[in-house]
Amino acid sequence: MRVVFIGAGHVATHLALAVHAAGLQVVQVFSHTANRAQVLAEKLQATFTTEAAEVVGDADLYFFCWKDDLLREVVVQIKPNQGLWVHTAGSVSMGVFEGHALRYGVLYPLQTFSKERPVNFRQIPCFVEAATPHDAHLLLETAALLSDRAQVLPTEKRKYLHLAAVFACNFTNHLYALAGKILNEQQLPADVLLPLIDETAAKIHDLPALRAQTGPAMRQDKGVMGSHLQLLVDPQQQEIYRLISDSIYKQTFS
Amino acid sequence: MRVVFIGAGHVATHLALAVHAAGLQVVQVFSHTANRAQVLAEKLQATFTTEAAEVVGDADLYFFCWKDDLLREVVVQIKPNQGLWVHTAGSVSMGVFEGHALRYGVLYPLQTFSKERPVNFRQIPCFVEAATPHDAHLLLETAALLSDRAQVLPTEKRKYLHLAAVFACNFTNHLYALAGKILNEQQLPADVLLPLIDETAAKIHDLPALRAQTGPAMRQDKGVMGSHLQLLVDPQQQEIYRLISDSIYKQTFS
């Protein structure tokens, strides 16, 4: 199976390395950024191009790892062909290919990717769908070569998965940032929180989040919550504190 | 060194086991709940009591692992003695002992404890203070027997540490709960989020949270954010989504 990557960012890099490691042949990488395209292509022993018109037309599989809101723009730049076109965005409908690609689908790896950190792709849940049952089957088989947790999921469900991921990853990371800011303002090193952060994440492997909940909001300890609100000087951080505390309280006692 | 535990909950259990493992002698456990006191005392080869009046007076160290807002109440029930009295609450001032205990201090282990999960106490940052330099030194030496990360920290700084911990642990766990709820409502299993949650936590060992930030709020992808707000039916969850997204945006572009 010959594979082309449209995009050379974090998702493209990690997915392409997994595809390569699984023994599939990545033949080409396309990116507007020559350096990125080249660096990734070299890792894969593939060619690269910065011109949409030069994307090869005879590959079996095209992975579009592109910014969500610019995806349609790049799709229509590629000349239609007989290959299966697949995007990897959690929040974008499969319909982004409609009216242009002949065969298309989605492979959504539920993970946060940074260039700096290797990931074990086998452990990443991968959700696929395609416009035809034949291609859905093909894509599921391909995903199963990369991950032990591949399954078919329609766009409508995938959107909720992406929304949940925003809470569990993007918003959580922001709470880490706010916590780090509080410590930084007090000249306390942010790394004292790492064992706590690790244990909070590890805990919910064993306990449902509802049962793992601790802290002043759950206990409705108004004394502690009041003094915390006084320590926070930023009105938006106070509002985040109030809102999440109230949500914890409601969830605990509903 | 002879140690008494006032309380037999999660913190008392984990701390007492670490104290015991470090070779200090736990002589007694006090709790209003006989069963809890007994279970913990047996693990420590200690005696137990449910009566404050029966707490032994000749120990060297008394750990008060009690609910923050009821701490003063239990402190005044114990007859003053020559031992060092120490509480373990992040948000409670050392002053809770004033006017009653003769020698007192704080040992705050920065971790979330559940009865079900063992923890490696050596990795837990422990922050101590005491009313006199002599006792501060004694407490720091004791904490260093339990943890590789023991240090002295005054009440004023500790309060910020506790506040940061609420963001990084209690609030984060609630985001896990909200994410799990979204999946549950769609009949999707919550465990598909575990690799993402693990990686989000693991990432900030290597990257500052600001640099690890990803997602639609950081990209200001209004299309994705708008569709997420439509998927959320609960007004409070919508408000949390809006508020944290706005806070991410401000932090990214400030």
Coordinates of C-alpha atoms in Angstrom, one line a residue:
Chain A
M1 CA 0.0 0.0 0.0
R2 CA 1.4 3.4 -1.1
V3 CA 0.6 6.3 1.2
V4 CA 0.8 10.1 0.7
F5 CA 0.8 12.6 3.6
I6 CA -0.8 16.0 3.0
G7 CA 0.7 18.0 5.9
A8 CA 3.9 17.6 7.9
G9 CA 2.9 18.9 11.4
H10 CA 2.6 17.0 14.7
V11 CA -0.2 14.7 13.7
A12 CA 1.3 14.0 10.3
T13 CA 4.7 13.2 11.8
H14 CA 3.5 10.8 14.4
L15 CA 1.0 9.1 12.1
A16 CA 3.4 8.8 9.3
L17 CA 6.1 7.3 11.5
A18 CA 3.5 4.7 12.7
V19 CA 2.5 4.0 9.1
H20 CA 6.1 3.6 8.1
A21 CA 6.8 1.4 11.1
A22 CA 3.9 -0.8 10.2
G23 CA 5.5 -1.6 6.9
L24 CA 3.4 0.6 4.6
Q25 CA 5.2 2.6 2.1
V26 CA 5.0 6.4 2.4
V27 CA 5.8 7.7 -1.0
Q28 CA 5.4 11.5 -0.6
V29 CA 4.9 14.3 1.8
F30 CA 3.2 17.5 0.8
S31 CA 3.5 20.7 2.9
H32 CA 3.7 24.4 2.1
T33 CA 6.7 24.5 4.4
A34 CA 9.6 23.0 2.5
N35 CA 11.8 22.4 5.6
R36 CA 9.0 20.5 7.4
A37 CA 8.2 18.4 4.4
Q38 CA 11.8 17.5 3.8
V39 CA 12.5 16.6 7.4
L40 CA 9.5 14.3 7.6
A41 CA 10.1 12.8 4.1
E42 CA 13.7 11.9 5.0
K43 CA 12.5 10.0 8.1
L44 CA 10.2 8.0 5.8
Q45 CA 12.5 7.6 2.8
A46 CA 9.9 9.4 0.8
T47 CA 9.9 12.3 -1.6
F48 CA 8.4 15.7 -0.8
T49 CA 6.8 18.6 -2.5
T50 CA 5.5 22.1 -1.6
E51 CA 3.2 22.2 -4.7
A52 CA -0.3 20.8 -4.5
A53 CA -0.2 20.2 -8.3
E54 CA 2.7 17.9 -7.8
V55 CA 1.1 15.5 -5.4
V56 CA 1.3 12.0 -7.0
G57 CA -2.0 10.7 -8.3
D58 CA -1.4 6.9 -8.0
A59 CA -1.2 6.3 -4.3
D60 CA -3.7 4.1 -2.5
L61 CA -4.2 6.2 0.6
Y62 CA -3.9 10.0 1.2
F63 CA -3.8 11.3 4.8
F64 CA -4.8 14.9 5.2
C65 CA -3.3 16.1 8.5
W66 CA -4.1 19.8 8.1
K67 CA -5.5 22.6 10.2
D68 CA -9.3 21.9 10.8
D69 CA -10.5 25.2 9.4
L70 CA -8.2 25.1 6.3
L71 CA -8.9 21.5 5.4
R72 CA -11.5 22.1 2.7
E73 CA -9.1 24.6 1.1
V74 CA -6.3 22.1 0.7
V75 CA -8.6 19.2 -0.4
V76 CA -9.8 21.1 -3.5
Q77 CA -6.2 21.9 -4.4
I78 CA -5.5 18.2 -4.9
K79 CA -6.5 16.7 -8.3
P80 CA -9.1 13.9 -7.7
N81 CA -7.8 10.3 -8.1
Q82 CA -8.7 6.7 -7.3
G83 CA -7.0 6.7 -3.9
L84 CA -8.8 6.8 -0.5
W85 CA -8.6 10.3 1.0
V86 CA -8.7 10.4 4.8
H87 CA -8.5 13.3 7.2
T88 CA -7.5 13.0 10.9
A89 CA -9.5 15.9 12.5
G90 CA -11.8 15.2 15.4
S91 CA -14.2 18.0 14.8
V92 CA -14.5 18.0 11.0
S93 CA -17.2 16.1 9.2
M94 CA -16.4 13.5 6.6
G95 CA -18.4 15.7 4.3
V96 CA -15.4 18.0 3.8
F97 CA -14.4 15.7 1.0
E98 CA -17.8 15.6 -0.7
G99 CA -18.2 16.8 -4.3
H100 CA -14.4 16.6 -4.8
A101 CA -12.8 13.3 -3.7
L102 CA -14.1 10.1 -5.2
R103 CA -13.4 7.9 -2.2
Y104 CA -13.0 9.3 1.3
G105 CA -13.1 8.7 5.1
V106 CA -11.7 9.7 8.5
L107 CA -9.1 8.3 10.8
Y108 CA -9.2 10.2 14.1
P109 CA -6.4 9.3 16.6
L110 CA -7.5 10.4 20.0
Q111 CA -4.3 11.8 21.4
T112 CA -2.4 15.1 21.8
F113 CA 0.7 15.2 19.7
S114 CA 3.8 17.3 20.2
K115 CA 6.8 17.2 18.0
E116 CA 9.1 16.8 20.9
R117 CA 7.5 13.7 22.5
P118 CA 7.4 10.2 21.0
V119 CA 4.1 8.4 21.4
N120 CA 3.2 4.7 21.4
F121 CA 0.7 4.7 18.5
R122 CA -0.4 1.1 19.4
Q123 CA -2.1 2.4 22.5
I124 CA -4.0 5.3 20.8
P125 CA -7.7 4.8 20.2
C126 CA -8.3 5.3 16.5
F127 CA -11.8 6.0 15.2
V128 CA -12.5 5.5 11.5
E129 CA -15.4 6.0 9.1
A130 CA -15.7 6.0 5.3
A131 CA -18.2 6.9 2.6
T132 CA -18.6 3.2 1.6
P133 CA -18.6 0.0 3.7
H134 CA -15.8 -1.3 1.5
D135 CA -13.6 1.7 2.3
A136 CA -14.6 1.6 6.0
H137 CA -13.4 -2.0 6.1
L138 CA -10.2 -1.1 4.4
L139 CA -9.6 1.8 6.7
L140 CA -10.3 -0.2 9.8
E141 CA -7.9 -2.9 8.7
T142 CA -5.2 -0.2 8.0
A143 CA -5.9 1.5 11.4
A144 CA -5.6 -2.0 13.1
L145 CA -2.0 -2.2 11.7
L146 CA -1.2 1.0 13.6
S147 CA -3.2 0.7 16.8
D148 CA -4.6 -2.0 19.1
R149 CA -7.7 0.2 19.6
A150 CA -9.1 0.8 16.2
Q151 CA -12.9 1.0 15.7
V152 CA -15.5 2.4 13.4
L153 CA -17.4 5.5 14.6
P154 CA -19.6 7.9 12.6
T155 CA -19.0 11.7 12.4
E156 CA -21.9 12.5 14.8
K157 CA -20.3 10.4 17.6
R158 CA -16.8 11.5 16.8
K159 CA -17.8 15.1 17.4
Y160 CA -18.7 14.3 21.0
L161 CA -15.4 12.4 21.4
H162 CA -13.5 15.5 20.3
L163 CA -15.6 17.7 22.6
A164 CA -14.8 15.4 25.5
A165 CA -11.1 15.5 24.5
V166 CA -11.1 19.3 24.7
F167 CA -12.3 19.0 28.4
A168 CA -9.9 16.2 29.3
C169 CA -6.8 17.5 27.5
N170 CA -6.9 21.2 26.4
F171 CA -8.9 22.5 29.4
T172 CA -6.9 20.3 31.8
N173 CA -3.7 21.6 30.4
H174 CA -4.9 25.1 31.0
L175 CA -5.7 24.3 34.6
Y176 CA -2.1 23.1 34.9
A177 CA -1.0 26.5 33.4
L178 CA -3.1 28.4 35.9
A179 CA -1.8 26.4 38.8
G180 CA 1.8 27.0 37.5
K181 CA 1.1 30.7 37.3
I182 CA -0.1 30.8 40.9
L183 CA 3.1 29.1 42.1
N184 CA 5.3 31.2 39.8
E185 CA 3.9 34.4 41.3
Q186 CA 4.9 33.1 44.7
Q187 CA 8.4 32.1 43.5
L188 CA 7.5 28.4 44.1
P189 CA 8.7 25.9 41.5
A190 CA 5.9 24.5 39.3
D191 CA 7.4 21.0 39.4
V192 CA 6.2 20.4 43.0
L193 CA 2.8 19.8 41.4
L194 CA 4.0 17.0 39.1
P195 CA 3.4 14.0 41.6
L196 CA -0.1 15.4 42.3
I197 CA -0.9 15.8 38.6
D198 CA 0.4 12.3 37.8
E199 CA -1.6 10.7 40.6
T200 CA -4.8 12.6 39.6
A201 CA -4.5 11.2 36.1
A202 CA -3.5 7.7 37.4
K203 CA -6.4 7.6 39.8
I204 CA -9.1 7.5 37.2
H205 CA -7.7 4.4 35.7
D206 CA -9.0 2.7 38.9
L207 CA -11.8 5.0 40.1
P208 CA -14.6 6.8 38.2
A209 CA -13.9 10.5 38.3
L210 CA -17.0 11.1 40.4
R211 CA -15.6 8.9 43.2
A212 CA -12.1 10.2 42.8
Q213 CA -13.3 13.8 43.5
T214 CA -11.8 15.5 46.6
G215 CA -11.2 19.1 47.7
P216 CA -13.0 22.0 49.3
A217 CA -15.8 22.3 46.6
M218 CA -16.9 18.7 47.2
R219 CA -16.9 19.2 50.9
Q220 CA -18.6 22.6 50.5
D221 CA -15.9 24.0 52.8
K222 CA -16.9 27.7 52.4
G223 CA -14.1 28.9 54.6
V224 CA -11.4 27.4 52.4
M225 CA -13.2 28.5 49.2
G226 CA -13.6 32.0 50.5
S227 CA -9.9 32.4 51.3
H228 CA -8.9 30.9 48.0
L229 CA -11.0 33.5 46.2
Q230 CA -9.2 36.2 48.2
L231 CA -5.8 34.8 47.1
L232 CA -6.8 35.0 43.4
V233 CA -6.4 38.5 42.2
D234 CA -7.4 37.9 38.5
P235 CA -11.2 38.3 38.2
Q236 CA -11.3 35.6 35.4
Q237 CA -9.5 33.1 37.6
Q238 CA -11.9 33.9 40.4
E239 CA -14.8 33.2 38.0
I240 CA -13.2 29.9 36.9
Y241 CA -12.8 29.0 40.6
R242 CA -16.4 29.8 41.4
L243 CA -17.9 28.1 38.3
I244 CA -16.0 24.8 38.6
S245 CA -16.5 24.7 42.3
D246 CA -20.3 25.1 41.8
S247 CA -20.3 22.5 39.1
I248 CA -18.4 20.0 41.4
Y249 CA -21.0 20.8 44.1
K250 CA -23.9 20.2 41.8
Q251 CA -22.5 17.0 40.5
T252 CA -21.6 15.7 44.0
F253 CA -25.1 16.3 45.4
S254 CA -27.3 15.6 42.4
Chain B
M1 CA 10.2 8.5 68.4
R2 CA 6.7 7.7 69.5
V3 CA 3.9 9.0 67.3
V4 CA 0.1 9.4 67.7
F5 CA -2.4 9.8 64.9
I6 CA -5.5 11.9 65.4
G7 CA -7.7 10.8 62.5
A8 CA -7.8 7.5 60.5
G9 CA -8.9 8.7 57.1
H10 CA -7.0 8.7 53.8
V11 CA -4.3 11.2 54.8
A12 CA -3.8 9.6 58.2
T13 CA -3.6 6.1 56.6
H14 CA -1.0 6.9 54.0
L15 CA 1.1 9.1 56.3
A16 CA 0.9 6.6 59.2
L17 CA 2.0 3.8 56.9
A18 CA 5.0 5.9 55.7
V19 CA 5.9 6.8 59.3
H20 CA 5.7 3.1 60.3
A21 CA 7.8 2.1 57.3
A22 CA 10.4 4.7 58.2
G23 CA 10.9 2.9 61.5
L24 CA 9.1 5.3 63.8
Q25 CA 6.8 3.8 66.3
V26 CA 3.1 4.7 66.0
V27 CA 1.7 4.0 69.4
Q28 CA -2.0 5.1 69.1
V29 CA -4.7 6.0 66.6
F30 CA -7.6 8.1 67.6
S31 CA -10.8 8.4 65.5
H32 CA -14.5 8.8 66.4
T33 CA -15.1 5.8 64.0
A34 CA -14.0 2.7 65.9
N35 CA -13.8 0.5 62.8
R36 CA -11.5 2.9 61.0
A37 CA -9.3 3.4 64.0
Q38 CA -9.0 -0.3 64.6
V39 CA -8.2 -1.2 61.0
L40 CA -5.4 1.4 60.8
A41 CA -4.1 0.6 64.3
E42 CA -3.7 -3.1 63.4
K43 CA -1.6 -2.2 60.3
L44 CA 0.7 -0.2 62.6
Q45 CA 0.7 -2.6 65.5
A46 CA -0.6 0.3 67.6
T47 CA -3.5 0.7 70.0
F48 CA -6.6 2.8 69.2
T49 CA -9.2 4.8 71.0
T50 CA -12.4 6.6 70.1
E51 CA -12.2 8.9 73.1
A52 CA -10.2 12.2 72.9
A53 CA -9.7 12.0 76.7
E54 CA -7.9 8.6 76.2
V55 CA -5.3 9.9 73.8
V56 CA -1.9 9.2 75.4
G57 CA 0.0 12.2 76.7
D58 CA 3.6 11.0 76.5
A59 CA 4.2 10.7 72.7
D60 CA 6.8 12.9 70.9
L61 CA 4.7 13.7 67.8
Y62 CA 1.0 14.0 67.2
F63 CA -0.3 14.1 63.6
F64 CA -3.7 15.7 63.3
C65 CA -5.2 14.4 60.0
W66 CA -8.6 15.8 60.4
K67 CA -11.2 17.6 58.3
D68 CA -9.9 21.2 57.7
D69 CA -13.0 23.0 59.1
L70 CA -13.2 20.7 62.2
L71 CA -9.6 20.8 63.1
R72 CA -9.8 23.4 65.9
E73 CA -12.6 21.5 67.4
V74 CA -10.6 18.3 67.8
V75 CA -7.4 20.2 68.8
V76 CA -9.0 21.6 71.9
Q77 CA -10.4 18.2 72.9
I78 CA -6.9 16.8 73.4
K79 CA -5.2 17.6 76.7
P80 CA -2.1 19.7 76.2
N81 CA 1.3 17.9 76.6
Q82 CA 5.0 18.2 75.8
G83 CA 4.7 16.6 72.3
L84 CA 4.9 18.3 69.0
W85 CA 1.4 18.7 67.5
V86 CA 1.3 18.8 63.7
H87 CA -1.6 19.1 61.3
T88 CA -1.5 18.1 57.6
A89 CA -4.0 20.5 56.0
G90 CA -2.9 22.7 53.1
S91 CA -5.3 25.5 53.7
V92 CA -5.2 25.7 57.5
S93 CA -2.9 28.2 59.3
M94 CA -0.5 26.9 61.9
G95 CA -2.4 29.3 64.2
V96 CA -5.1 26.7 64.7
F97 CA -3.0 25.3 67.5
E98 CA -2.4 28.7 69.2
G99 CA -3.5 29.2 72.8
H100 CA -3.9 25.4 73.3
A101 CA -0.9 23.3 72.2
L102 CA 2.5 24.0 73.7
R103 CA 4.6 23.0 70.7
Y104 CA 3.1 22.9 67.2
G105 CA 3.7 22.9 63.4
V106 CA 2.5 21.7 60.0
L107 CA 3.5 18.9 57.6
Y108 CA 1.6 19.3 54.4
P109 CA 2.0 16.4 51.9
L110 CA 1.1 17.7 48.4
Q111 CA -0.8 14.8 47.1
T112 CA -4.3 13.4 46.6
F113 CA -5.0 10.3 48.7
S114 CA -7.6 7.6 48.2
K115 CA -7.9 4.7 50.5
E116 CA -7.8 2.3 47.5
R117 CA -4.5 3.4 46.0
P118 CA -1.1 3.0 47.5
V119 CA 1.3 5.9 47.0
N120 CA 5.0 6.3 47.0
F121 CA 5.5 8.7 49.9
R122 CA 9.2 9.2 49.1
Q123 CA 8.1 11.1 45.9
I124 CA 5.6 13.4 47.6
P125 CA 6.7 17.0 48.2
C126 CA 6.2 17.7 52.0
F127 CA 6.1 21.2 53.3
V128 CA 6.8 21.8 57.0
E129 CA 6.8 24.7 59.4
A130 CA 6.7 25.0 63.2
A131 CA 6.3 27.7 65.9
T132 CA 10.0 27.5 66.9
P133 CA 13.2 27.0 64.8
H134 CA 14.0 24.0 67.0
D135 CA 10.7 22.2 66.2
A136 CA 10.9 23.3 62.5
H137 CA 14.3 21.6 62.3
L138 CA 12.9 18.5 64.1
L139 CA 9.9 18.3 61.8
L140 CA 12.1 18.8 58.7
E141 CA 14.3 15.9 59.8
T142 CA 11.2 13.7 60.4
A143 CA 9.7 14.7 57.0
A144 CA 13.0 13.8 55.4
L145 CA 12.7 10.3 56.8
L146 CA 9.4 9.9 54.8
S147 CA 10.0 11.9 51.6
D148 CA 12.9 12.9 49.4
R149 CA 11.2 16.2 48.8
A150 CA 10.8 17.8 52.3
Q151 CA 11.2 21.5 52.7
V152 CA 10.3 24.3 55.1
L153 CA 7.5 26.6 53.9
P154 CA 5.5 29.3 55.9
T155 CA 1.7 29.2 56.1
E156 CA 1.3 32.2 53.7
K157 CA 3.1 30.4 50.9
R158 CA 1.5 27.1 51.7
K159 CA -1.9 28.6 51.1
Y160 CA -1.0 29.3 47.5
L161 CA 0.4 25.8 47.1
H162 CA -3.0 24.5 48.2
L163 CA -4.8 26.8 45.9
A164 CA -2.6 25.7 43.0
A165 CA -3.3 22.0 44.0
V166 CA -7.1 22.7 43.8
F167 CA -6.7 23.8 40.2
A168 CA -4.2 21.0 39.2
C169 CA -6.1 18.2 41.0
N170 CA -9.6 18.9 42.1
F171 CA -10.6 21.0 39.1
T172 CA -8.8 18.7 36.7
N173 CA -10.6 15.7 38.1
H174 CA -13.9 17.5 37.6
L175 CA -13.0 18.1 33.9
Y176 CA -12.4 14.3 33.6
A177 CA -15.8 13.8 35.1
L178 CA -17.4 16.3 32.6
A179 CA -15.6 14.6 29.7
G180 CA -16.8 11.2 31.0
K181 CA -20.3 12.5 31.2
I182 CA -20.3 13.6 27.6
L183 CA -19.1 10.2 26.4
N184 CA -21.5 8.4 28.7
E185 CA -24.5 10.3 27.2
Q186 CA -23.3 9.0 23.8
Q187 CA -22.8 5.5 25.0
L188 CA -19.1 5.8 24.4
P189 CA -16.8 4.2 27.0
A190 CA -15.0 6.7 29.2
D191 CA -11.7 4.7 29.0
V192 CA -11.0 5.8 25.5
L193 CA -9.8 9.0 27.1
L194 CA -7.2 7.4 29.3
P195 CA -4.3 7.5 26.9
L196 CA -5.0 11.2 26.2
I197 CA -5.3 12.0 29.9
D198 CA -2.1 10.2 30.6
E199 CA -0.2 12.0 27.8
T200 CA -1.6 15.4 28.8
A201 CA -0.2 14.8 32.3
A202 CA 3.1 13.3 31.1
K203 CA 3.7 16.1 28.6
I204 CA 4.1 18.8 31.3
H205 CA 7.1 16.9 32.7
D206 CA 8.9 18.0 29.6
L207 CA 7.1 21.1 28.4
P208 CA 5.8 24.2 30.2
A209 CA 2.0 24.1 30.2
L210 CA 1.9 27.2 28.1
R211 CA 3.9 25.5 25.3
A212 CA 2.0 22.2 25.7
Q213 CA -1.4 23.9 25.0
T214 CA -3.3 22.7 21.9
G215 CA -6.9 22.8 20.8
P216 CA -9.5 25.0 19.2
A217 CA -9.4 27.8 21.9
M218 CA -5.7 28.3 21.4
R219 CA -6.1 28.4 17.6
Q220 CA -9.2 30.6 18.0
D221 CA -11.0 28.2 15.8
K222 CA -14.5 29.8 16.1
G223 CA -16.2 27.2 13.9
V224 CA -15.2 24.3 16.1
M225 CA -15.9 26.2 19.3
G226 CA -19.3 27.2 18.0
S227 CA -20.2 23.6 17.2
H228 CA -18.9 22.4 20.6
L229 CA -21.2 24.9 22.3
Q230 CA -24.1 23.5 20.4
L231 CA -23.3 19.9 21.4
L232 CA -23.3 20.9 25.1
V233 CA -26.8 21.1 26.4
D234 CA -26.1 22.0 30.0
P235 CA -25.9 25.8 30.4
Q236 CA -23.2 25.5 33.1
Q237 CA -21.1 23.3 30.9
Q238 CA -21.4 25.8 28.1
E239 CA -20.3 28.5 30.5
I240 CA -17.3 26.5 31.6
Y241 CA -16.4 25.9 28.0
R242 CA -16.7 29.6 27.2
L243 CA -14.8 30.8 30.2
I244 CA -11.8 28.4 30.0
S245 CA -11.6 28.9 26.2
D246 CA -11.5 32.7 26.7
S247 CA -8.8 32.2 29.4
I248 CA -6.7 30.0 27.1
Y249 CA -7.0 32.6 24.4
K250 CA -6.0 35.5 26.7
Q251 CA -3.0 33.5 28.0
T252 CA -1.9 32.5 24.5
F253 CA -2.0 36.0 23.1
S254 CA -1.0 38.1 26.1

